[in-house]
Amino acid sequence: MSEKNVEYRPHVALSTSSLYPQGVPETFEVAQRLGYDSVEVLVTHERMSQLTHQLLDNVQKYQIPISTIHAPTLLFTQQVWGKAWTKVQMAAKLTHQVGAEVVVVHPPFRWQRKYAKNFVAGVREVSRMTDTKISVENMYPWRVAGREAVVYSPHYSPLGQDYEWVTWDFSHAATAKMDSLAAVKEIGPRLGHVHLTDGSGETLADEHLLPGHGVQPVAQTLEYLRDQRWQGVVGVEVSTRKCETPEQRDEWLAESLDFARRHMTVGHMTVEGTAS
């Protein structure tokens, strides 16, 4: 029998959005206490999410790194950091300053015509100029006046687009009625980041359920990434706003972390076929 080293452990981050409306310090405290590997910071109107020195103060205090910066490209953060390209450039700068690995951005809204016109090429250019992995997230259609409307440009789906890096969100996939396993296989080595969550597929709302509590093949997709020895960050991005107590919130976030570790961790094998 031949020796074979197949040790593999996922890197799991806790997104600040998972504790919304609480903020950055609370996320760091929970991430450290529950055993997460890092924190993903969603840049919002909260000043601490924007300021390098305050973010690094939290890194030092809780001894847990920041792996991901989510640029303020959401609808409710349109006033943060000004113009669209400025948001991307400042997120890339912040990523370097705090020692993170990747920037997550959303595709443009259709009404952002100048931004949308050169978005695909522009993301590649900013990534090259700043030496930053900028990963474009899959989104979903909206419903306006009872009819489905595509509000993102060039499309809510990154499939078929010439993005260098893609972020895959299981909740968005459920809302868009897409098969995450098939999509991740199609994206292949361009997968730059994962948002671990789930959705029912029964609504056009962005639910962000706990992984395994919806209809997406989340477990199978994580196991596929495990088998590929995918080298990226799994960011837990679930909604805990319905939790009645801090203890229940911790249970949900611990369950999400355990889900990722359970479906992605591989033990060390010293001899093929024999676990050490």
Tab-separated table of C-alpha atoms in Angstrom:
chain	number	residue	atom	x	y	z
A	1	MET	CA	0.000	0.000	0.000
A	2	SER	CA	1.279	3.501	-0.850
A	3	GLU	CA	1.467	6.432	1.508
A	4	LYS	CA	-1.039	9.154	0.760
A	5	ASN	CA	-1.560	12.491	2.512
A	6	VAL	CA	-5.178	13.588	2.106
A	7	GLU	CA	-5.485	15.895	5.099
A	8	TYR	CA	-7.847	18.757	4.336
A	9	ARG	CA	-9.679	21.221	6.562
A	10	PRO	CA	-11.920	24.046	5.364
A	11	HIS	CA	-11.289	27.663	6.334
A	12	VAL	CA	-14.594	28.947	7.740
A	13	ALA	CA	-15.294	32.636	8.324
A	14	LEU	CA	-18.162	34.281	10.181
A	15	SER	CA	-19.710	37.193	8.291
A	16	THR	CA	-20.653	40.316	10.212
A	17	SER	CA	-23.977	40.140	8.339
A	18	SER	CA	-24.814	37.003	10.344
A	19	LEU	CA	-25.077	39.105	13.495
A	20	TYR	CA	-26.908	42.066	11.953
A	21	PRO	CA	-28.047	44.452	13.420
A	22	GLN	CA	-25.158	43.924	15.818
A	23	GLY	CA	-21.765	44.970	14.557
A	24	VAL	CA	-18.099	44.212	14.111
A	25	PRO	CA	-16.954	43.677	17.740
A	26	GLU	CA	-19.827	41.313	18.472
A	27	THR	CA	-18.962	39.263	15.387
A	28	PHE	CA	-15.315	38.971	16.395
A	29	GLU	CA	-16.271	37.906	19.921
A	30	VAL	CA	-18.678	35.214	18.709
A	31	ALA	CA	-16.289	33.997	15.997
A	32	GLN	CA	-13.478	33.558	18.495
A	33	ARG	CA	-15.674	31.896	21.112
A	34	LEU	CA	-17.257	29.409	18.691
A	35	GLY	CA	-13.998	28.485	16.955
A	36	TYR	CA	-14.322	30.139	13.543
A	37	ASP	CA	-11.124	30.617	11.548
A	38	SER	CA	-11.693	34.235	10.551
A	39	VAL	CA	-14.194	37.061	10.077
A	40	GLU	CA	-15.783	38.367	6.876
A	41	VAL	CA	-16.509	42.088	7.147
A	42	LEU	CA	-19.480	43.493	5.260
A	43	VAL	CA	-18.759	47.207	4.841
A	44	THR	CA	-21.857	49.160	5.877
A	45	HIS	CA	-22.792	52.524	7.377
A	46	GLU	CA	-21.234	51.301	10.648
A	47	ARG	CA	-17.993	53.284	10.802
A	48	MET	CA	-16.023	50.480	12.405
A	49	SER	CA	-16.615	48.310	9.335
A	50	GLN	CA	-14.866	50.960	7.208
A	51	LEU	CA	-11.859	51.924	9.338
A	52	THR	CA	-8.590	50.006	9.067
A	53	HIS	CA	-7.277	50.825	12.528
A	54	GLN	CA	-10.488	49.812	14.287
A	55	LEU	CA	-10.697	46.554	12.349
A	56	LEU	CA	-7.076	45.770	13.208
A	57	ASP	CA	-7.796	46.593	16.866
A	58	ASN	CA	-10.408	43.821	16.806
A	59	VAL	CA	-8.000	41.443	15.077
A	60	GLN	CA	-5.474	42.093	17.847
A	61	LYS	CA	-7.982	41.933	20.702
A	62	TYR	CA	-9.654	38.682	19.639
A	63	GLN	CA	-6.636	37.112	17.889
A	64	ILE	CA	-8.676	36.140	14.855
A	65	PRO	CA	-7.925	37.408	11.319
A	66	ILE	CA	-10.101	39.044	8.677
A	67	SER	CA	-10.210	36.891	5.549
A	68	THR	CA	-12.794	38.700	3.441
A	69	ILE	CA	-14.040	42.218	2.748
A	70	HIS	CA	-17.533	42.467	1.283
A	71	ALA	CA	-17.720	45.749	-0.634
A	72	PRO	CA	-20.720	48.044	0.062
A	73	THR	CA	-22.461	47.193	-3.225
A	74	LEU	CA	-25.794	46.203	-1.669
A	75	LEU	CA	-28.920	48.292	-2.198
A	76	PHE	CA	-28.940	49.535	1.405
A	77	THR	CA	-25.239	50.549	1.263
A	78	GLN	CA	-25.452	52.646	-1.920
A	79	GLN	CA	-24.455	55.784	0.010
A	80	VAL	CA	-21.329	54.213	1.529
A	81	TRP	CA	-18.013	55.210	-0.096
A	82	GLY	CA	-19.550	57.145	-2.950
A	83	LYS	CA	-19.407	56.037	-6.581
A	84	ALA	CA	-19.524	52.388	-7.593
A	85	TRP	CA	-15.934	51.985	-8.796
A	86	THR	CA	-14.726	53.893	-5.728
A	87	LYS	CA	-16.403	51.242	-3.574
A	88	VAL	CA	-14.515	48.451	-5.345
A	89	GLN	CA	-11.187	50.268	-5.209
A	90	MET	CA	-11.549	51.179	-1.527
A	91	ALA	CA	-12.572	47.615	-0.676
A	92	ALA	CA	-9.442	46.348	-2.436
A	93	LYS	CA	-7.316	48.823	-0.484
A	94	LEU	CA	-8.938	47.829	2.814
A	95	THR	CA	-8.360	44.159	1.981
A	96	HIS	CA	-4.610	44.761	1.760
A	97	GLN	CA	-4.540	46.926	4.861
A	98	VAL	CA	-6.200	44.343	7.108
A	99	GLY	CA	-4.470	41.309	5.561
A	100	ALA	CA	-7.590	39.782	4.019
A	101	GLU	CA	-7.643	37.445	1.018
A	102	VAL	CA	-10.625	38.366	-1.138
A	103	VAL	CA	-13.113	41.128	-1.964
A	104	VAL	CA	-16.737	40.174	-2.615
A	105	VAL	CA	-18.765	42.441	-4.921
A	106	HIS	CA	-22.260	42.293	-6.367
A	107	PRO	CA	-22.945	42.840	-10.072
A	108	PRO	CA	-24.263	46.326	-10.925
A	109	PHE	CA	-27.913	47.284	-10.847
A	110	ARG	CA	-29.231	47.997	-14.322
A	111	TRP	CA	-29.768	51.665	-13.484
A	112	GLN	CA	-26.012	52.004	-12.800
A	113	ARG	CA	-25.456	52.250	-16.544
A	114	LYS	CA	-21.925	53.659	-16.632
A	115	TYR	CA	-20.757	51.183	-13.980
A	116	ALA	CA	-22.478	48.270	-15.700
A	117	LYS	CA	-21.174	49.113	-19.172
A	118	ASN	CA	-17.621	47.960	-18.492
A	119	PHE	CA	-18.160	45.958	-15.301
A	120	VAL	CA	-16.707	42.604	-16.358
A	121	ALA	CA	-13.545	44.114	-17.824
A	122	GLY	CA	-13.364	46.730	-15.081
A	123	VAL	CA	-13.325	44.171	-12.282
A	124	ARG	CA	-10.435	42.379	-13.971
A	125	GLU	CA	-8.564	45.664	-14.348
A	126	VAL	CA	-9.022	46.747	-10.709
A	127	SER	CA	-8.015	43.254	-9.599
A	128	ARG	CA	-4.849	43.451	-11.696
A	129	MET	CA	-3.946	46.997	-10.659
A	130	THR	CA	-4.458	46.340	-6.946
A	131	ASP	CA	-3.241	42.719	-6.947
A	132	THR	CA	-6.488	41.712	-5.242
A	133	LYS	CA	-8.822	38.753	-5.748
A	134	ILE	CA	-12.170	40.404	-6.557
A	135	SER	CA	-14.934	37.814	-6.580
A	136	VAL	CA	-18.350	38.582	-8.130
A	137	GLU	CA	-21.342	37.086	-6.312
A	138	ASN	CA	-24.312	35.302	-7.869
A	139	MET	CA	-27.576	37.148	-7.285
A	140	TYR	CA	-31.241	36.471	-8.185
A	141	PRO	CA	-34.229	37.963	-10.050
A	142	TRP	CA	-36.611	40.358	-8.332
A	143	ARG	CA	-40.401	40.437	-8.631
A	144	VAL	CA	-41.936	43.770	-9.611
A	145	ALA	CA	-45.715	44.174	-9.875
A	146	GLY	CA	-46.078	40.404	-9.798
A	147	ARG	CA	-43.638	39.816	-12.650
A	148	GLU	CA	-40.046	38.583	-12.531
A	149	ALA	CA	-37.515	41.294	-13.334
A	150	VAL	CA	-33.780	41.059	-13.908
A	151	VAL	CA	-32.300	44.070	-12.130
A	152	TYR	CA	-28.627	43.140	-12.333
A	153	SER	CA	-26.288	43.719	-15.262
A	154	PRO	CA	-24.951	41.887	-17.169
A	155	HIS	CA	-27.020	39.251	-15.306
A	156	TYR	CA	-27.774	37.976	-11.825
A	157	SER	CA	-25.998	34.716	-12.712
A	158	PRO	CA	-22.211	34.722	-13.137
A	159	LEU	CA	-22.403	31.658	-15.372
A	160	GLY	CA	-21.334	32.526	-18.869
A	161	GLN	CA	-19.666	35.754	-17.745
A	162	ASP	CA	-15.927	36.304	-18.058
A	163	TYR	CA	-15.256	36.882	-14.357
A	164	GLU	CA	-11.856	35.863	-13.080
A	165	TRP	CA	-13.333	34.969	-9.685
A	166	VAL	CA	-16.878	34.095	-8.581
A	167	THR	CA	-18.525	33.987	-5.144
A	168	TRP	CA	-21.294	31.397	-4.785
A	169	ASP	CA	-24.188	32.072	-2.391
A	170	PHE	CA	-26.586	29.170	-1.754
A	171	SER	CA	-29.471	31.386	-0.612
A	172	HIS	CA	-29.284	33.458	-3.784
A	173	ALA	CA	-29.170	30.233	-5.788
A	174	ALA	CA	-32.347	29.007	-4.080
A	175	THR	CA	-34.148	32.261	-4.853
A	176	ALA	CA	-32.998	32.027	-8.489
A	177	LYS	CA	-33.928	28.303	-8.589
A	178	MET	CA	-30.416	27.322	-9.669
A	179	ASP	CA	-28.609	24.059	-8.912
A	180	SER	CA	-25.591	24.996	-6.805
A	181	LEU	CA	-23.694	21.763	-7.361
A	182	ALA	CA	-24.000	22.023	-11.140
A	183	ALA	CA	-23.087	25.708	-11.034
A	184	VAL	CA	-20.009	25.214	-8.849
A	185	LYS	CA	-18.820	22.453	-11.163
A	186	GLU	CA	-19.256	24.790	-14.136
A	187	ILE	CA	-17.423	27.635	-12.389
A	188	GLY	CA	-14.547	25.274	-11.645
A	189	PRO	CA	-11.231	26.854	-10.628
A	190	ARG	CA	-12.719	30.355	-10.862
A	191	LEU	CA	-14.617	29.802	-7.590
A	192	GLY	CA	-13.089	32.417	-5.323
A	193	HIS	CA	-15.380	32.379	-2.288
A	194	VAL	CA	-18.470	30.656	-0.862
A	195	HIS	CA	-21.314	32.078	1.197
A	196	LEU	CA	-22.593	29.186	3.282
A	197	THR	CA	-26.353	29.421	3.754
A	198	ASP	CA	-29.521	27.938	2.203
A	199	GLY	CA	-32.990	28.800	0.947
A	200	SER	CA	-36.428	27.257	0.547
A	201	GLY	CA	-36.814	28.040	-3.152
A	202	GLU	CA	-40.420	28.998	-2.429
A	203	THR	CA	-39.982	32.769	-2.363
A	204	LEU	CA	-38.120	35.516	-4.184
A	205	ALA	CA	-36.911	36.813	-0.829
A	206	ASP	CA	-33.253	36.373	0.142
A	207	GLU	CA	-33.782	34.070	3.115
A	208	HIS	CA	-30.263	33.092	4.229
A	209	LEU	CA	-31.404	29.985	6.097
A	210	LEU	CA	-29.012	27.756	7.977
A	211	PRO	CA	-27.225	25.287	5.677
A	212	GLY	CA	-29.214	22.076	5.416
A	213	HIS	CA	-32.497	23.845	6.258
A	214	GLY	CA	-33.430	24.542	2.641
A	215	VAL	CA	-33.579	22.815	-0.718
A	216	GLN	CA	-30.105	23.513	-2.093
A	217	PRO	CA	-27.591	20.623	-2.393
A	218	VAL	CA	-25.323	22.356	0.100
A	219	ALA	CA	-23.816	19.231	1.662
A	220	GLN	CA	-23.111	17.659	-1.730
A	221	THR	CA	-21.517	20.873	-2.996
A	222	LEU	CA	-19.245	21.176	0.034
A	223	GLU	CA	-18.269	17.529	-0.327
A	224	TYR	CA	-17.440	18.147	-3.978
A	225	LEU	CA	-15.215	21.069	-2.977
A	226	ARG	CA	-13.615	18.872	-0.324
A	227	ASP	CA	-12.828	16.242	-2.931
A	228	GLN	CA	-11.310	18.955	-5.143
A	229	ARG	CA	-9.249	20.217	-2.176
A	230	TRP	CA	-10.619	23.677	-2.925
A	231	GLN	CA	-8.431	26.410	-1.406
A	232	GLY	CA	-10.839	29.184	-0.492
A	233	VAL	CA	-12.850	30.647	2.367
A	234	VAL	CA	-16.315	29.423	3.308
A	235	GLY	CA	-18.110	32.439	4.763
A	236	VAL	CA	-21.105	31.663	6.968
A	237	GLU	CA	-23.749	34.212	5.974
A	238	VAL	CA	-26.998	33.239	7.682
A	239	SER	CA	-29.784	35.350	9.116
A	240	THR	CA	-30.116	35.167	12.908
A	241	ARG	CA	-32.593	38.015	13.303
A	242	LYS	CA	-35.370	35.591	14.270
A	243	CYS	CA	-33.356	34.221	17.191
A	244	GLU	CA	-35.088	34.921	20.487
A	245	THR	CA	-31.933	34.858	22.637
A	246	PRO	CA	-28.166	35.238	22.236
A	247	GLU	CA	-27.895	31.581	23.200
A	248	GLN	CA	-30.117	30.522	20.322
A	249	ARG	CA	-28.087	32.707	17.948
A	250	ASP	CA	-24.895	30.998	19.123
A	251	GLU	CA	-26.499	27.590	18.568
A	252	TRP	CA	-27.364	28.515	14.974
A	253	LEU	CA	-23.892	29.832	14.234
A	254	ALA	CA	-22.236	26.825	15.880
A	255	GLU	CA	-24.463	24.517	13.814
A	256	SER	CA	-23.426	26.312	10.612
A	257	LEU	CA	-19.740	25.997	11.486
A	258	ASP	CA	-20.180	22.307	12.304
A	259	PHE	CA	-21.999	21.779	8.991
A	260	ALA	CA	-19.033	23.131	7.046
A	261	ARG	CA	-16.476	21.139	9.018
A	262	ARG	CA	-18.515	17.938	8.887
A	263	HIS	CA	-18.922	17.973	5.133
A	264	MET	CA	-15.473	19.258	4.197
A	265	THR	CA	-12.880	17.976	6.667
A	266	VAL	CA	-10.725	14.991	5.709
A	267	GLY	CA	-8.446	13.298	8.233
A	268	HIS	CA	-4.764	12.582	7.683
A	269	MET	CA	-4.006	9.246	5.977
A	270	THR	CA	-0.497	7.874	6.481
A	271	VAL	CA	-1.074	4.706	4.422
A	272	GLU	CA	-3.636	4.540	1.663
A	273	GLY	CA	-6.802	3.034	3.050
A	274	THR	CA	-5.771	3.406	6.707
A	275	ALA	CA	-6.797	6.428	8.770
A	276	SER	CA	-4.308	7.772	11.291
